[in-house]
XYZ file of C-alpha atoms in Angstrom:
509
model
C 198.480 6.754 102.857
C 196.380 9.274 104.777
C 197.575 12.731 105.669
C 194.155 14.303 105.167
C 191.732 14.230 108.044
C 188.356 15.797 108.811
C 188.830 18.268 111.627
C 186.679 21.178 112.758
C 187.868 24.627 111.785
C 187.629 27.818 113.788
C 187.034 31.426 112.945
C 190.667 32.159 113.811
C 191.898 29.421 111.502
C 189.630 30.714 108.731
C 190.982 34.241 109.172
C 194.528 32.880 109.073
C 193.920 30.990 105.820
C 192.153 33.945 104.195
C 195.039 36.262 105.050
C 197.639 33.826 103.694
C 195.675 33.143 100.491
C 195.387 36.882 99.819
C 199.129 37.232 100.348
C 199.658 34.440 97.818
C 197.642 36.399 95.257
C 199.981 39.351 95.755
C 203.014 37.045 95.473
C 201.638 35.594 92.244
C 201.592 39.082 90.730
C 205.239 39.483 91.720
C 205.994 36.101 90.165
C 204.439 37.172 86.881
C 206.510 40.359 86.815
C 209.660 38.313 87.451
C 208.768 35.853 84.662
C 208.182 38.753 82.280
C 211.488 40.337 83.302
C 213.368 37.229 82.175
C 211.414 36.511 78.990
C 209.518 39.405 77.386
C 210.456 42.673 79.091
C 212.092 45.450 77.014
C 215.718 45.924 77.967
C 215.338 49.548 79.063
C 212.533 48.674 81.493
C 214.967 46.852 83.803
C 215.600 49.484 86.515
C 211.906 50.307 86.906
C 211.014 46.610 87.028
C 213.447 46.233 89.929
C 211.550 48.981 91.777
C 208.174 47.402 91.001
C 209.208 44.005 92.315
C 210.983 45.468 95.342
C 207.837 47.413 96.249
C 205.684 44.305 95.961
C 208.131 42.280 98.041
C 207.831 44.909 100.767
C 204.028 44.686 100.749
C 204.209 40.898 100.900
C 206.665 41.081 103.779
C 204.289 43.381 105.669
C 201.518 40.833 105.328
C 203.797 37.917 106.247
C 204.847 39.690 109.472
C 201.553 41.337 110.429
C 201.013 41.307 114.226
C 197.555 39.749 113.867
C 199.142 36.819 112.042
C 201.333 36.143 115.068
C 198.318 36.446 117.373
C 196.290 33.960 115.339
C 199.160 31.481 115.246
C 199.690 31.775 118.994
C 196.002 31.126 119.601
C 195.985 28.097 117.308
C 199.229 26.577 118.624
C 197.495 24.748 121.494
C 194.163 24.181 119.770
C 192.801 20.793 118.626
C 193.650 21.882 115.071
C 197.372 21.571 115.825
C 197.399 18.253 117.660
C 197.442 15.637 114.871
C 200.866 15.569 113.159
C 200.803 15.795 109.359
C 197.104 16.704 109.206
C 196.078 19.585 106.980
C 195.399 22.001 109.803
C 198.492 21.060 111.801
C 200.619 21.460 108.670
C 199.196 24.910 107.950
C 199.748 26.103 111.529
C 203.202 24.522 111.864
C 204.608 25.785 108.571
C 203.095 29.262 108.834
C 204.552 29.560 112.334
C 207.949 28.628 110.943
C 207.684 31.203 108.146
C 206.388 33.906 110.493
C 209.187 33.395 112.996
C 211.752 33.673 110.230
C 210.231 36.627 108.378
C 209.790 38.739 111.510
C 213.556 38.671 111.989
C 214.100 40.422 108.642
C 213.717 44.203 108.297
C 211.437 45.218 105.438
C 214.184 47.464 104.065
C 216.524 44.454 103.764
C 213.838 42.375 102.040
C 213.220 45.130 99.504
C 216.926 45.689 98.877
C 217.537 41.966 98.396
C 214.748 41.854 95.818
C 216.051 44.939 94.040
C 219.592 43.558 93.965
C 218.314 40.233 92.643
C 216.511 41.813 89.685
C 219.400 44.140 88.854
C 221.912 41.323 89.312
C 220.103 39.063 86.868
C 219.863 41.872 84.335
C 223.589 42.551 84.697
C 224.343 38.847 84.316
C 222.403 38.683 81.041
C 224.405 41.638 79.725
C 227.883 40.815 81.039
C 228.127 37.052 80.646
C 228.129 37.041 76.799
C 230.866 39.681 76.956
C 232.905 37.651 79.460
C 232.927 40.830 81.542
C 233.423 39.710 85.138
C 234.876 43.079 86.099
C 231.542 44.814 85.432
C 229.527 42.029 87.067
C 231.709 41.839 90.169
C 230.336 44.899 92.090
C 226.770 43.605 91.869
C 227.815 40.173 93.097
C 229.745 41.748 95.969
C 226.665 43.749 96.919
C 224.463 40.662 96.789
C 226.811 38.650 98.996
C 226.914 41.441 101.562
C 223.103 41.492 101.642
C 222.937 37.711 102.027
C 225.337 37.921 104.967
C 223.038 40.497 106.545
C 220.101 38.180 105.948
C 221.882 35.221 107.566
C 222.884 37.345 110.558
C 219.308 38.582 111.025
C 217.840 35.085 110.875
C 220.533 33.566 113.065
C 222.365 30.250 112.940
C 224.251 27.833 115.154
C 227.222 26.643 113.097
C 227.586 28.631 109.878
C 225.768 31.516 108.162
C 225.218 29.230 105.187
C 222.747 27.210 107.307
C 220.400 30.189 107.526
C 220.333 30.520 103.727
C 220.108 26.793 103.033
C 216.993 26.591 105.208
C 215.079 28.712 102.673
C 215.303 25.917 100.142
C 215.620 22.783 102.282
C 213.827 23.373 105.606
C 215.626 21.852 108.560
C 218.681 20.821 106.546
C 222.206 21.709 107.623
C 225.481 22.356 105.861
C 227.166 19.657 107.922
C 224.672 16.991 106.894
C 224.774 17.891 103.193
C 228.563 17.839 103.351
C 228.360 14.316 104.778
C 225.841 13.152 102.157
C 227.822 14.584 99.239
C 231.086 13.161 100.567
C 229.594 9.654 100.535
C 228.325 10.244 97.005
C 231.696 11.586 95.866
C 233.496 8.461 97.105
C 231.496 6.347 94.672
C 231.288 8.878 91.840
C 234.983 9.585 91.367
C 235.936 5.936 90.660
C 232.957 5.612 88.287
C 233.987 8.684 86.309
C 237.546 7.315 86.169
C 236.358 3.932 84.852
C 234.358 5.650 82.126
C 237.425 7.640 81.051
C 239.638 4.540 81.148
C 237.220 2.483 79.032
C 238.461 4.112 75.850
C 234.954 4.173 74.393
C 233.627 7.418 72.963
C 230.030 8.225 72.168
C 229.206 9.581 68.668
C 228.337 13.030 70.025
C 228.673 14.641 66.599
C 225.121 13.386 66.005
C 223.845 15.982 68.469
C 225.676 18.866 66.814
C 223.911 18.740 63.478
C 221.185 21.144 62.372
C 218.121 21.093 64.656
C 215.803 23.979 63.680
C 214.413 25.807 66.701
C 210.773 25.678 65.586
C 210.937 21.894 65.324
C 212.726 21.652 68.667
C 209.915 23.607 70.315
C 207.209 21.540 68.656
C 208.811 18.241 69.621
C 209.659 19.399 73.147
C 206.076 20.497 73.810
C 204.773 17.196 72.487
C 206.991 15.229 74.857
C 206.250 17.459 77.864
C 202.516 17.025 77.285
C 202.879 13.262 77.021
C 204.748 13.192 80.329
C 201.892 15.044 82.017
C 202.380 18.807 81.612
C 199.082 20.532 80.823
C 199.618 23.327 78.291
C 196.080 24.588 78.906
C 197.450 25.573 82.332
C 200.948 26.540 81.232
C 203.219 27.671 78.411
C 206.778 27.415 77.095
C 208.988 30.410 76.322
C 212.621 31.297 75.667
C 215.020 32.791 78.211
C 218.746 33.090 78.815
C 218.876 30.582 81.691
C 215.951 28.106 81.860
C 213.577 28.170 84.832
C 210.001 27.332 85.806
C 207.753 30.079 87.163
C 204.170 31.248 87.045
C 201.304 32.367 89.228
C 199.777 29.123 90.491
C 198.786 25.584 89.490
C 196.679 26.839 86.558
C 199.395 29.154 85.220
C 202.807 27.473 85.142
C 205.498 28.964 82.887
C 208.282 26.779 81.465
C 211.307 28.310 79.751
C 214.222 26.929 77.782
C 217.203 28.076 75.740
C 217.695 26.594 72.254
C 220.854 25.907 70.274
C 220.290 24.919 66.643
C 223.626 23.096 66.670
C 223.135 21.141 69.891
C 219.981 19.100 70.440
C 220.463 18.404 74.148
C 220.524 22.046 75.199
C 216.900 22.901 74.514
C 215.295 19.481 74.796
C 216.653 18.442 78.172
C 215.998 21.903 79.595
C 212.362 21.439 78.568
C 212.195 18.048 80.270
C 213.862 19.422 83.399
C 211.537 22.396 83.699
C 208.527 20.270 82.772
C 209.321 18.112 85.801
C 209.074 21.216 87.960
C 205.916 22.291 86.164
C 204.175 18.923 86.511
C 204.824 19.070 90.253
C 203.347 22.582 90.474
C 200.294 21.578 88.443
C 199.853 18.473 90.577
C 199.698 20.269 93.926
C 196.185 20.405 95.448
C 194.558 23.394 93.752
C 192.043 23.861 96.549
C 194.950 24.540 98.906
C 196.738 27.083 96.705
C 198.609 29.625 98.816
C 198.688 27.409 101.895
C 201.478 25.053 102.977
C 199.201 22.122 102.116
C 199.210 23.338 98.507
C 202.931 24.114 98.320
C 206.026 22.086 97.432
C 207.934 20.474 100.293
C 211.423 21.658 99.446
C 213.696 22.413 96.522
C 215.320 18.997 96.918
C 211.958 17.300 96.394
C 211.172 19.741 93.574
C 214.478 18.907 91.914
C 213.735 15.209 92.327
C 210.891 15.696 89.885
C 212.863 17.700 87.335
C 215.866 15.373 87.475
C 213.621 12.303 87.299
C 211.928 13.422 84.088
C 215.145 14.780 82.610
C 217.347 11.764 83.340
C 215.662 8.658 84.725
C 212.876 8.954 82.165
C 214.216 11.164 79.374
C 217.662 9.592 78.997
C 216.429 6.024 79.263
C 216.553 3.547 76.395
C 212.873 2.730 76.918
C 211.834 6.392 76.588
C 213.554 6.665 73.229
C 212.142 3.298 72.217
C 208.878 5.229 71.983
C 210.027 8.724 70.947
C 212.925 8.074 68.582
C 210.829 7.470 65.460
C 208.916 10.741 65.974
C 212.239 12.497 66.594
C 213.617 11.181 63.293
C 210.486 12.418 61.553
C 210.966 15.857 63.109
C 214.661 16.046 62.109
C 215.092 13.778 59.080
C 218.252 15.451 57.775
C 220.055 15.090 61.093
C 218.845 11.642 62.140
C 217.447 9.637 59.246
C 220.503 7.356 59.030
C 221.302 7.266 62.763
C 220.481 4.011 64.604
C 218.720 4.338 67.960
C 221.697 2.723 69.715
C 224.036 5.463 68.469
C 221.647 8.244 69.439
C 221.101 6.722 72.888
C 224.857 6.520 73.464
C 225.312 10.115 72.268
C 222.747 11.615 74.651
C 224.358 9.686 77.510
C 227.922 10.622 76.638
C 229.912 10.954 79.850
C 233.030 13.040 80.125
C 234.207 15.995 82.227
C 232.649 19.176 80.864
C 232.461 22.845 81.744
C 228.721 23.593 81.708
C 226.599 22.272 84.580
C 223.213 22.232 82.836
C 224.685 20.200 79.970
C 226.592 17.743 82.181
C 225.874 14.020 82.055
C 224.394 12.067 84.951
C 227.729 10.688 86.119
C 229.635 13.973 86.364
C 226.779 16.351 87.211
C 227.138 16.174 90.982
C 230.815 17.120 90.741
C 229.646 20.449 89.309
C 227.418 20.873 92.354
C 230.292 20.154 94.735
C 232.266 23.007 93.183
C 229.440 25.475 93.729
C 228.519 24.174 97.180
C 232.037 24.657 98.461
C 232.634 28.023 96.799
C 229.419 29.656 97.937
C 230.036 28.616 101.526
C 233.409 30.350 101.323
C 231.869 33.459 99.740
C 229.212 33.793 102.439
C 231.676 33.077 105.259
C 234.046 35.731 103.912
C 236.856 33.255 103.338
C 236.812 33.917 99.588
C 236.753 37.382 98.029
C 234.635 37.893 94.924
C 237.751 39.232 93.194
C 239.372 35.826 93.687
C 236.338 33.814 92.567
C 237.457 33.165 88.945
C 240.779 31.672 90.075
C 239.105 29.637 92.819
C 236.548 28.326 90.321
C 239.292 27.222 87.953
C 241.149 25.466 90.764
C 238.017 23.585 91.850
C 237.246 22.452 88.294
C 240.761 21.152 87.859
C 240.469 19.299 91.173
C 237.034 17.714 90.621
C 236.798 17.417 86.839
C 240.354 17.703 85.581
C 239.533 20.593 83.236
C 239.643 24.381 83.381
C 237.301 26.956 81.795
C 238.788 29.099 79.027
C 237.059 32.212 80.380
C 234.683 33.463 83.081
C 231.607 33.174 80.853
C 231.921 29.387 80.935
C 233.409 29.533 84.411
C 232.068 31.358 87.448
C 229.528 33.364 85.392
C 227.753 30.425 83.756
C 224.873 30.218 86.278
C 222.377 32.967 87.098
C 221.824 31.730 90.678
C 224.368 33.902 92.504
C 223.322 36.981 90.545
C 219.772 36.308 91.758
C 220.907 35.795 95.359
C 220.082 32.084 95.409
C 222.816 31.059 97.837
C 221.934 27.668 99.293
C 220.074 26.511 96.190
C 222.817 24.519 94.435
C 223.037 21.539 96.841
C 219.330 20.873 96.302
C 220.195 19.671 92.784
C 222.259 16.837 94.219
C 219.631 16.132 96.863
C 217.142 16.031 94.001
C 219.223 13.428 92.169
C 219.330 11.285 95.312
C 215.615 11.622 96.047
C 214.746 11.000 92.386
C 216.640 7.701 92.234
C 215.184 6.463 95.509
C 211.628 7.409 94.518
C 212.072 5.910 91.045
C 213.314 2.638 92.509
C 210.185 2.477 94.684
C 207.892 3.397 91.780
C 209.414 0.585 89.732
C 208.675 -1.796 92.611
C 205.100 -0.540 92.982
C 204.172 -0.192 89.293
C 205.972 -3.126 87.733
C 207.849 -2.843 84.461
C 208.276 0.908 83.940
C 210.516 0.470 80.854
C 207.767 -1.538 79.143
C 205.280 1.228 79.934
C 207.654 3.879 78.569
C 208.184 1.948 75.342
C 204.393 1.961 74.874
C 204.320 5.701 75.492
C 202.364 5.191 78.704
C 203.676 7.617 81.316
C 200.403 8.030 83.202
C 201.087 5.346 85.852
C 204.295 7.130 86.883
C 202.540 10.513 86.838
C 199.719 9.157 89.003
C 202.242 7.572 91.383
C 203.960 10.927 91.851
C 200.621 12.627 92.430
C 199.547 10.069 95.039
C 202.804 9.863 96.943
C 204.294 13.363 96.559
C 202.098 16.062 95.031
C 198.912 15.470 97.027
C 200.571 16.012 100.384
C 201.867 19.539 99.956
C 204.115 20.249 102.944
C 202.463 17.757 105.292
C 205.806 15.955 105.506
C 209.367 17.219 105.556
C 211.633 15.891 102.819
C 213.471 13.395 105.017
C 210.131 12.178 106.427
C 208.613 11.788 102.990
C 211.410 9.632 101.597
C 211.203 7.410 104.672
C 207.409 7.182 104.339
C 207.470 6.334 100.628
C 210.455 4.000 100.487
C 210.736 2.752 104.059
C 214.362 3.922 104.152
C 216.239 7.130 104.923
C 217.813 9.050 102.065
C 220.763 7.124 100.629
C 223.198 7.455 97.750
C 222.856 3.722 96.999
C 219.877 3.866 94.561
C 221.489 6.643 92.523
C 224.862 4.903 92.378
C 223.247 1.580 91.485
C 221.490 3.312 88.587
C 224.637 5.096 87.395
C 226.947 2.095 87.713
C 224.539 -0.169 85.848
C 223.761 2.303 83.089
C 227.274 3.507 82.379
C 228.734 0.046 82.887
C 226.555 -1.151 80.020
C 227.357 1.857 77.822
C 231.106 1.781 78.429
C 231.620 -1.950 78.722
C 232.684 -2.578 82.312
């Protein structure tokens, strides 16, 4: 595979790259402030932190919309540097043109207010969710939705305002196409979930609710993340309310998790999920940091890495064939008498549940459908924020057959809407689809992956990801990349084949 090519540069191109790299340095400082706000910042510092980050976002926006940037891009558009599709220089010019055209439609005042509302919204979410206080959280969410509508209107759209927001996370994707993709997935998922329920088998989940001391969870989680390929000399792991991956560049990647001493899965699988994101960030070409050629393709591709390490690797029998003995040594009181088969069944327990980040592989995408449909209605104005709790409950009854006991485990369980991340949720399902299709191809290319996992050898898979995904930055769009790697367009078939085989074996059908 060759996306790199030797092409002459120009003084204009050099000025363009220098400007964009300097902007990335400024953005990295903002990223560090945002990481600190969610992990280490004193509670009373919240309002001032919102002003700090809003000010920085305004400076970054000024640089992203500078007139000279538009002049350089116009000059380069018809130059030899932009003629070879998927080359480094063409990718830089193409993607920066796309970003410039979009950013210049947004007033700086709106950008700053969106950032301010995001920081304040997340702080309010941290305070109000444990209290189940939707009434206090509601005004901030209403304000955020109004700002996102303004953003969508400024950017423009053809069919629905949600398209303008979705494009931030999945460039070129549309609401209509994701609706089609998820509908096809739902048609196969619903019967599978029903067969699991009808099997009558129940996993011994009580195993996971024994005592798992936090210090040991952290030690074991870091050991596993390092084995999978995360470099802790260029990253760290911290505690937060809602896990995320952040940082300031490929040599400073910050993982976070949230531990529960009485539930092993909560902390461990959050670590694996965020480590997948972090390994991707560390694997991007460092020499291209700040440029599109050193940036992730899309959130769907990013989520393919987190979901792959969390589920396709971390919930596999072969993975635990290597790591179960060390896990028993780390938690002897909880696991010393537990056979591997019982533990494996427990971590793959499948049943309708309330919390998305703790959902099993079979039901997870139903959680995404709920959010995807509700946030479209919120942005379109068809659903009032005041009616969100009732609408959430109705959707959960429809898709999962259960209802949350309160708003904390209902419409307030995710931080995304508080942060203004409308359009993000469907990328989780896209990530599941991409992950399964990539994993199927990696298995074909690398041979017996389960045998490698049982030996504790995860380097071939890591190197495969680096070669086929990380090294290319944004040289390919997501739909182009999956076609290039697998020879097929994105399909729900690999994911459903994985789920039907795995859960058929676990639940005896």
